């Protein structure tokens, strides 16, 4: 690891704070989306706010949080000025993108600003790719994370040409969007924290060297599970089988990967603060639940249910808020960027209540267990509770 320095730590903590502010904007725009059930504001289209919400969630919250972590862990002192400048260029793109999406949806300004973000993000990815501070056994995981990030960008890049070819209504259009989502939340969002954990173990003087087959199986499974996103097209049974195989491969690889972390920890005292321990446990439980659901969703009989909008939204947010968010805050707490105490614990409990409540309502409604009279009101209440919980976190 690069030598610890107070200014770098302060910069990374500030970058993390910016990420958290974007998380609040994400949650607030989620509340805004749920308000549409009660009042159509006229001047603002639902789809525009939805684009703003999802882009700022991915690029303002997750990307910035990962940027702060990468900056602190891998950037050498000589690259600090460059990384700082890059970070602020990314923020100009983020703020501009959010405003442009709200004002005009997918149009010239929002496309230009998201392209600006993409270019700056690729510069960041390529510089991280080459850094000698990354431990050799971590490098394949970090590079796979960065490759997944860059590969995801191919999805949005095809949207323009598809629209120009009048293929907006073809299956290729939603598949391009799913491509982006898949390589973000099944690739980048998962592989980066793995690389972070590996590097941290090594920096603590432990040995972490997962066998190559685990890496290959994990990556193969991750790439292959893109097929799960194509099952709504009702492909032949062989595609269902391949998707289930990929999911199983990833699940098995994940179990063995976790074993390598467990072995690296054993033998020496390992002190994870209690808040971080709870957050890691939540992230792991949600991750394995997601991996199992991904396999179950390959059953042809369940295709209709798993393509239900409520189930898709619940599944995706299960990964964003159940896996990635606790993992990021566990790491942030370990770094001292999130203070523990009654306020933070109350804030997390409130957030978890809103999150689990919202998930329950969506699943209940999709499965038609019984009619929920105040469905929109409950979803709005869940979103507001999540926002308040996140706003009360004590970020340093
Ligand atoms: C923090 C609390 C959050 C709330 C209250 C919230 C709420 C919502 C709502 C209401 C929708 C629209 C559902 C629909 O149209 O049926 C939505 C969609 C979405 N959200 Fe969130 N969300 C939150 C966090 C996040 C995070 C952290 C991410 C990503 C990291 C995210 C990514 C998305 C995506 C990708 C969509 C779908 C966009 C689309 O279909 O085009 N959300 N969210």
Coordinates of C-alpha atoms and ligand atoms in Angstrom, one line a residue:
X1 CA 0.0 0.0 0.0
X2 CA 1.1 3.6 -0.6
X3 CA 2.5 5.3 2.5
X4 CA -0.3 6.5 4.8
X5 CA -0.6 10.3 4.7
X6 CA -3.0 12.5 6.5
X7 CA -3.8 14.8 3.5
X8 CA -4.6 11.7 1.3
X9 CA -6.8 10.3 4.1
X10 CA -8.6 13.7 4.3
X11 CA -9.1 13.8 0.5
X12 CA -10.4 10.3 0.4
X13 CA -12.8 11.0 3.3
X14 CA -14.1 14.1 1.4
X15 CA -14.6 12.1 -1.7
X16 CA -16.6 9.5 0.2
X17 CA -18.7 12.3 1.7
X18 CA -19.5 13.4 -1.9
X19 CA -20.5 9.9 -2.7
X20 CA -22.8 9.8 0.3
X21 CA -24.4 13.1 -0.8
X22 CA -25.2 11.5 -4.2
X23 CA -26.6 8.6 -2.3
X24 CA -29.0 11.0 -0.6
X25 CA -29.9 12.5 -4.0
X26 CA -30.5 9.0 -5.2
X27 CA -32.8 8.3 -2.3
X28 CA -34.5 11.7 -2.6
X29 CA -35.2 11.1 -6.3
X30 CA -36.5 7.6 -5.3
X31 CA -39.0 9.4 -3.1
X32 CA -39.8 11.7 -6.0
X33 CA -40.5 8.7 -8.2
X34 CA -42.9 7.3 -5.6
X35 CA -44.7 10.7 -5.3
X36 CA -45.8 10.4 -8.9
X37 CA -48.5 7.9 -7.8
X38 CA -50.1 10.9 -6.0
X39 CA -49.3 13.9 -8.1
X40 CA -48.0 14.4 -11.6
X41 CA -45.8 17.5 -11.4
X42 CA -46.5 18.3 -15.0
X43 CA -43.2 19.9 -15.9
X44 CA -41.2 16.8 -15.0
X45 CA -41.6 13.5 -16.8
X46 CA -41.4 10.2 -14.8
X47 CA -38.9 8.7 -17.2
X48 CA -36.6 11.7 -17.0
X49 CA -36.5 11.5 -13.2
X50 CA -36.0 7.7 -13.5
X51 CA -32.9 8.2 -15.8
X52 CA -31.6 10.8 -13.4
X53 CA -32.1 8.5 -10.4
X54 CA -30.4 5.4 -11.9
X55 CA -27.4 7.3 -13.4
X56 CA -26.7 9.3 -10.2
X57 CA -27.0 6.1 -8.2
X58 CA -24.5 4.2 -10.3
X59 CA -22.1 7.1 -11.1
X60 CA -22.6 9.5 -8.2
X61 CA -22.9 7.0 -5.4
X62 CA -21.2 3.7 -6.2
X63 CA -18.6 4.9 -8.6
X64 CA -17.5 7.8 -6.3
X65 CA -17.4 5.5 -3.3
X66 CA -15.2 3.1 -5.2
X67 CA -13.1 6.0 -6.4
X68 CA -12.5 7.2 -2.8
X69 CA -11.5 3.6 -1.8
X70 CA -9.2 3.1 -4.8
X71 CA -7.6 6.5 -4.2
X72 CA -6.8 5.7 -0.6
X73 CA -5.7 2.2 -1.2
X74 CA -3.8 2.2 -4.4
X75 CA -2.9 5.7 -5.7
X76 CA 0.7 6.5 -5.0
X77 CA 1.6 10.0 -3.7
X78 CA 2.9 11.0 -7.2
X79 CA -0.6 10.5 -8.7
X80 CA -2.6 12.4 -6.1
X81 CA -3.0 15.7 -8.0
X82 CA -4.1 13.8 -11.1
X83 CA -6.7 11.7 -9.2
X84 CA -8.0 14.8 -7.4
X85 CA -8.5 16.7 -10.7
X86 CA -10.2 13.6 -12.3
X87 CA -12.5 13.3 -9.3
X88 CA -13.8 16.9 -9.7
X89 CA -14.2 16.5 -13.5
X90 CA -16.4 13.5 -12.7
X91 CA -18.5 15.5 -10.3
X92 CA -19.1 18.3 -12.9
X93 CA -20.3 15.5 -15.2
X94 CA -22.5 14.0 -12.5
X95 CA -24.2 17.2 -11.4
X96 CA -24.7 18.3 -15.1
X97 CA -26.0 14.8 -16.0
X98 CA -28.6 14.8 -13.3
X99 CA -29.9 18.3 -14.2
X100 CA -29.9 17.4 -17.9
X101 CA -31.7 14.1 -17.4
X102 CA -34.4 15.9 -15.4
X103 CA -34.7 18.7 -18.0
X104 CA -34.7 16.7 -21.2
X105 CA -34.3 12.9 -20.6
X106 CA -32.0 11.2 -23.1
X107 CA -31.0 14.0 -25.3
X108 CA -28.0 16.0 -26.5
X109 CA -26.9 17.5 -23.1
X110 CA -27.4 14.3 -21.0
X111 CA -25.7 12.2 -23.6
X112 CA -22.7 14.6 -23.9
X113 CA -22.3 14.7 -20.1
X114 CA -22.6 11.0 -19.6
X115 CA -20.0 10.5 -22.4
X116 CA -17.8 13.0 -20.5
X117 CA -18.2 10.9 -17.4
X118 CA -17.5 7.7 -19.3
X119 CA -14.3 9.1 -20.8
X120 CA -13.0 10.4 -17.4
X121 CA -14.0 7.0 -15.8
X122 CA -12.1 5.1 -18.4
X123 CA -9.0 7.3 -17.8
X124 CA -9.4 6.4 -14.1
X125 CA -9.8 2.7 -14.9
X126 CA -6.8 2.6 -17.1
X127 CA -4.6 4.4 -14.6
X128 CA -5.7 2.0 -11.9
X129 CA -5.1 -0.9 -14.2
X130 CA -1.3 -0.2 -14.4
X131 CA -0.6 0.9 -10.8
X132 CA 2.3 -1.1 -9.3
X133 CA 0.8 -0.7 -5.8
X134 CA -1.8 -3.4 -6.5
X135 CA -0.7 -6.7 -5.0
X136 CA -0.1 -9.4 -7.7
X137 CA -2.8 -11.8 -6.4
X138 CA -5.3 -8.9 -6.3
X139 CA -4.5 -7.6 -9.8
X140 CA -6.7 -10.1 -11.7
X141 CA -9.7 -9.3 -9.5
X142 CA -9.2 -5.5 -9.8
X143 CA -8.6 -5.7 -13.5
X144 CA -11.7 -7.9 -14.0
X145 CA -13.7 -5.3 -12.0
X146 CA -12.4 -2.5 -14.3
X147 CA -12.9 -4.6 -17.4
X148 CA -16.5 -5.2 -16.3
X149 CA -17.0 -1.5 -15.8
X150 CA -15.6 -0.7 -19.3
X151 CA -17.5 -3.5 -20.9
X152 CA -20.8 -2.3 -19.4
X153 CA -20.3 1.0 -21.3
X154 CA -20.7 -0.9 -24.6
X155 CA -24.5 -1.1 -23.7
X156 CA -25.3 2.6 -23.7
X157 CA -22.9 3.2 -26.7
X158 CA -25.1 0.9 -28.9
X159 CA -28.3 2.8 -27.9
X160 CA -27.7 5.7 -30.3
X161 CA -27.0 3.6 -33.4
X162 CA -30.0 1.3 -32.5
X163 CA -32.3 4.4 -32.3
X164 CA -30.8 5.7 -35.6
X165 CA -31.6 2.4 -37.2
X166 CA -35.2 2.6 -35.9
X167 CA -34.6 -0.4 -33.7
X168 CA -35.9 1.2 -30.5
X169 CA -38.8 -1.3 -30.3
X170 CA -36.6 -4.3 -31.1
X171 CA -35.3 -6.7 -28.3
X172 CA -31.8 -5.4 -28.9
X173 CA -32.7 -2.0 -27.2
X174 CA -33.7 -3.4 -23.8
X175 CA -30.9 -6.0 -24.1
X176 CA -28.3 -3.1 -24.4
X177 CA -29.7 -1.6 -21.2
X178 CA -29.6 -4.9 -19.4
X179 CA -26.0 -5.4 -20.6
X180 CA -25.1 -2.2 -18.9
X181 CA -26.9 -3.1 -15.7
X182 CA -25.5 -6.6 -15.7
X183 CA -21.9 -5.7 -16.0
X184 CA -22.3 -3.0 -13.5
X185 CA -24.1 -4.8 -10.7
X186 CA -23.0 -8.3 -11.3
X187 CA -19.4 -7.3 -12.3
X188 CA -18.0 -4.0 -11.2
X189 CA -20.1 -3.7 -8.1
X190 CA -19.1 -7.1 -6.8
X191 CA -15.5 -7.5 -8.1
X192 CA -14.2 -4.2 -6.8
X193 CA -15.1 -5.0 -3.2
X194 CA -13.5 -8.4 -3.6
X195 CA -10.3 -6.7 -4.8
X196 CA -10.5 -4.3 -1.9
X197 CA -10.8 -7.1 0.7
X198 CA -7.9 -9.0 -0.9
X199 CA -5.6 -6.0 -0.8
X200 CA -6.6 -5.2 2.7
X201 CA -5.8 -8.7 3.9
X202 CA -2.4 -8.5 2.2
X203 CA -1.7 -5.1 3.6
X204 CA -2.3 -6.6 7.1
X205 CA 0.5 -9.1 6.4
X206 CA -1.8 -12.1 5.5
X207 CA -1.6 -14.3 2.5
X208 CA -4.5 -14.2 0.0
X209 CA -4.0 -16.1 -3.1
X210 CA -7.2 -17.6 -4.4
X211 CA -6.6 -20.5 -6.9
X212 CA -6.9 -19.6 -10.5
X213 CA -9.9 -21.9 -11.0
X214 CA -11.9 -19.8 -8.5
X215 CA -11.2 -16.7 -10.4
X216 CA -12.0 -18.2 -13.8
X217 CA -15.2 -19.9 -12.5
X218 CA -16.3 -16.6 -10.9
X219 CA -15.7 -14.6 -14.0
X220 CA -17.2 -17.2 -16.3
X221 CA -20.3 -17.4 -14.1
X222 CA -20.6 -13.6 -13.9
X223 CA -20.4 -13.2 -17.7
X224 CA -22.7 -16.2 -18.3
X225 CA -25.4 -14.9 -16.0
X226 CA -26.1 -12.2 -18.5
X227 CA -28.3 -14.9 -20.1
X228 CA -30.6 -14.6 -17.1
X229 CA -31.4 -11.0 -18.4
X230 CA -32.4 -12.5 -21.8
X231 CA -34.9 -15.2 -20.5
X232 CA -37.9 -12.9 -21.0
X233 CA -37.3 -13.4 -24.8
X234 CA -38.4 -17.0 -24.2
X235 CA -35.3 -18.7 -25.7
X236 CA -34.9 -22.5 -26.1
X237 CA -34.6 -24.6 -22.9
X238 CA -30.8 -24.9 -23.6
X239 CA -30.3 -21.2 -22.9
X240 CA -32.2 -21.6 -19.6
X241 CA -29.9 -24.5 -18.7
X242 CA -26.8 -22.5 -19.6
X243 CA -28.0 -19.5 -17.5
X244 CA -28.6 -21.8 -14.6
X245 CA -25.1 -23.4 -15.1
X246 CA -23.5 -20.0 -15.1
X247 CA -25.3 -19.0 -11.9
X248 CA -24.3 -22.2 -10.2
X249 CA -20.7 -21.7 -11.3
X250 CA -20.7 -18.3 -9.7
X251 CA -22.3 -19.5 -6.6
X252 CA -19.8 -22.4 -6.1
X253 CA -16.9 -20.1 -6.9
X254 CA -18.3 -17.6 -4.3
X255 CA -18.4 -20.2 -1.6
X256 CA -14.8 -21.2 -2.3
X257 CA -13.7 -17.6 -2.5
X258 CA -15.2 -16.9 0.9
X259 CA -13.2 -19.9 2.1
X260 CA -10.0 -18.2 0.9
X261 CA -10.8 -15.1 2.9
X262 CA -11.7 -17.2 6.0
X263 CA -8.3 -19.0 5.7
X264 CA -6.4 -15.8 5.3
X265 CA -8.0 -14.5 8.5
X266 CA -7.4 -17.6 10.6
X267 CA -4.4 -18.0 12.8
X268 CA -4.0 -14.3 13.6
X269 CA -6.4 -12.1 15.6
X270 CA -8.8 -10.4 13.3
X271 CA -10.6 -7.5 14.8
X272 CA -13.5 -6.2 12.7
X273 CA -15.5 -3.5 14.6
X274 CA -19.0 -4.8 15.5
X275 CA -20.9 -2.5 13.2
X276 CA -18.7 -3.6 10.3
X277 CA -19.2 -7.2 11.2
X278 CA -23.0 -6.8 11.1
X279 CA -22.8 -4.9 7.8
X280 CA -20.5 -7.6 6.2
X281 CA -22.9 -10.3 7.4
X282 CA -25.8 -8.5 5.8
X283 CA -23.9 -8.0 2.5
X284 CA -22.9 -11.7 2.4
X285 CA -26.4 -12.9 3.2
X286 CA -27.9 -10.7 0.5
X287 CA -25.2 -11.7 -2.0
X288 CA -25.8 -15.5 -1.5
X289 CA -29.5 -14.9 -1.6
X290 CA -29.1 -13.0 -4.9
X291 CA -26.9 -15.8 -6.3
X292 CA -29.5 -18.4 -5.4
X293 CA -32.4 -16.4 -6.8
X294 CA -30.5 -16.0 -10.0
X295 CA -30.4 -19.8 -10.4
X296 CA -34.1 -20.2 -9.4
X297 CA -35.1 -17.5 -11.9
X298 CA -33.9 -19.8 -14.7
X299 CA -36.8 -22.1 -14.3
X300 CA -39.0 -21.6 -17.4
X301 CA -42.1 -21.6 -15.2
X302 CA -40.8 -18.5 -13.3
X303 CA -39.9 -16.4 -16.3
X304 CA -43.1 -14.4 -16.2
X305 CA -42.8 -13.7 -12.5
X306 CA -39.2 -12.8 -12.6
X307 CA -39.8 -10.3 -15.4
X308 CA -42.6 -8.6 -13.4
X309 CA -41.5 -4.9 -12.9
X310 CA -41.9 -5.1 -9.1
X311 CA -39.8 -8.2 -8.9
X312 CA -37.1 -6.7 -11.2
X313 CA -37.0 -3.6 -9.1
X314 CA -36.9 -5.5 -5.8
X315 CA -34.2 -7.8 -7.1
X316 CA -32.0 -4.9 -8.4
X317 CA -32.4 -2.9 -5.2
X318 CA -31.7 -6.0 -3.2
X319 CA -28.3 -6.0 -4.8
X320 CA -27.8 -2.2 -4.7
X321 CA -29.0 -1.7 -1.1
X322 CA -28.6 -5.2 0.4
X323 CA -25.2 -6.1 -1.0
X324 CA -23.3 -3.1 -2.2
X325 CA -24.4 -0.5 0.3
X326 CA -23.6 -2.5 3.5
X327 CA -20.3 -3.6 1.9
X328 CA -19.3 0.0 1.1
X329 CA -20.3 1.3 4.6
X330 CA -18.5 -1.6 6.3
X331 CA -15.3 -0.6 4.5
X332 CA -16.0 3.1 5.2
X333 CA -16.5 2.4 8.8
X334 CA -13.2 0.4 8.9
X335 CA -11.5 3.5 7.4
X336 CA -13.1 5.8 9.9
X337 CA -15.3 7.6 7.4
X338 CA -18.5 6.5 9.1
X339 CA -18.7 7.0 12.8
X340 CA -20.3 4.3 15.0
X341 CA -22.6 5.2 17.8
X342 CA -26.3 5.3 18.7
X343 CA -27.1 7.7 15.9
X344 CA -25.6 5.7 13.2
X345 CA -27.1 2.4 14.5
X346 CA -30.6 4.1 14.7
X347 CA -30.1 5.4 11.2
X348 CA -29.2 2.0 9.8
X349 CA -32.2 0.4 11.6
X350 CA -34.5 3.0 10.1
X351 CA -33.0 2.5 6.6
X352 CA -33.3 -1.3 7.0
X353 CA -36.9 -1.0 8.1
X354 CA -37.7 1.1 5.0
X355 CA -35.7 -1.1 2.7
X356 CA -37.2 -4.4 3.9
X357 CA -40.7 -3.0 4.2
X358 CA -40.5 -1.7 0.6
X359 CA -39.1 -5.1 -0.7
X360 CA -41.9 -6.9 1.1
X361 CA -44.6 -4.7 -0.4
X362 CA -43.2 -5.1 -3.9
X363 CA -42.9 -8.9 -3.6
X364 CA -46.3 -9.3 -1.9
X365 CA -48.0 -7.2 -4.7
X366 CA -46.2 -9.1 -7.5
X367 CA -47.1 -12.5 -6.1
X368 CA -50.7 -11.3 -5.7
X369 CA -50.9 -12.7 -2.1
X370 CA -53.7 -10.3 -1.3
X371 CA -54.6 -6.8 -2.5
X372 CA -52.7 -4.1 -0.7
X373 CA -55.1 -1.1 -0.4
X374 CA -52.5 1.5 0.3
X375 CA -49.8 0.1 -2.0
X376 CA -48.5 3.5 -3.3
X377 CA -48.6 5.0 0.1
X378 CA -46.6 2.2 1.6
X379 CA -44.0 2.3 -1.1
X380 CA -43.7 6.1 -0.6
X381 CA -43.4 5.6 3.2
X382 CA -40.7 3.0 2.6
X383 CA -38.8 5.4 0.3
X384 CA -39.0 8.3 2.8
X385 CA -37.9 6.0 5.7
X386 CA -34.8 5.0 3.6
X387 CA -34.0 8.6 2.9
X388 CA -34.2 9.7 6.5
X389 CA -32.1 6.7 7.6
X390 CA -29.4 7.4 5.2
X391 CA -29.5 11.2 5.9
X392 CA -28.9 10.5 9.6
X393 CA -25.7 8.4 9.1
X394 CA -22.8 10.1 10.8
X395 CA -20.4 10.6 8.0
X396 CA -17.1 12.2 9.1
Ligands
LIG1 C1 -31.8 4.7 -1.5 C2 -33.0 4.5 -1.8 C3 -33.6 4.2 -3.1 C4 -34.9 4.4 -3.4 C5 -36.0 4.9 -2.5 C6 -35.1 4.0 -4.8 C7 -36.3 4.1 -5.5 C8 -36.5 3.7 -6.8 C9 -37.8 3.8 -7.5 C10 -39.1 4.2 -6.9 C11 -37.6 3.3 -8.7 C12 -38.6 3.3 -9.9 C13 -39.4 2.0 -9.8 C14 -40.3 1.8 -11.0 O1 -40.3 2.6 -11.9 O2 -41.1 0.8 -10.9 C15 -36.2 3.0 -8.9 C16 -35.6 2.5 -10.0 C17 -34.3 2.2 -10.1 N1 -33.3 2.4 -9.2 FE1 -33.6 3.0 -7.3 N2 -33.9 3.6 -5.3 C18 -33.0 3.8 -4.3 C19 -31.6 3.5 -4.5 C20 -31.0 3.0 -5.6 C21 -29.6 2.7 -5.7 C22 -28.6 2.8 -4.6 C23 -29.4 2.3 -7.0 C24 -28.2 1.9 -7.7 C25 -27.0 1.8 -7.2 C26 -30.7 2.4 -7.7 C27 -30.9 2.1 -9.1 C28 -32.1 2.1 -9.7 C29 -32.3 1.6 -11.1 C30 -31.2 1.1 -12.0 C31 -33.7 1.7 -11.3 C32 -34.4 1.3 -12.6 C33 -34.2 2.3 -13.6 C34 -35.0 1.9 -14.9 O3 -35.8 1.1 -14.9 O4 -34.6 2.6 -15.9 N3 -31.6 2.8 -6.8 N4 -35.6 3.2 -7.7

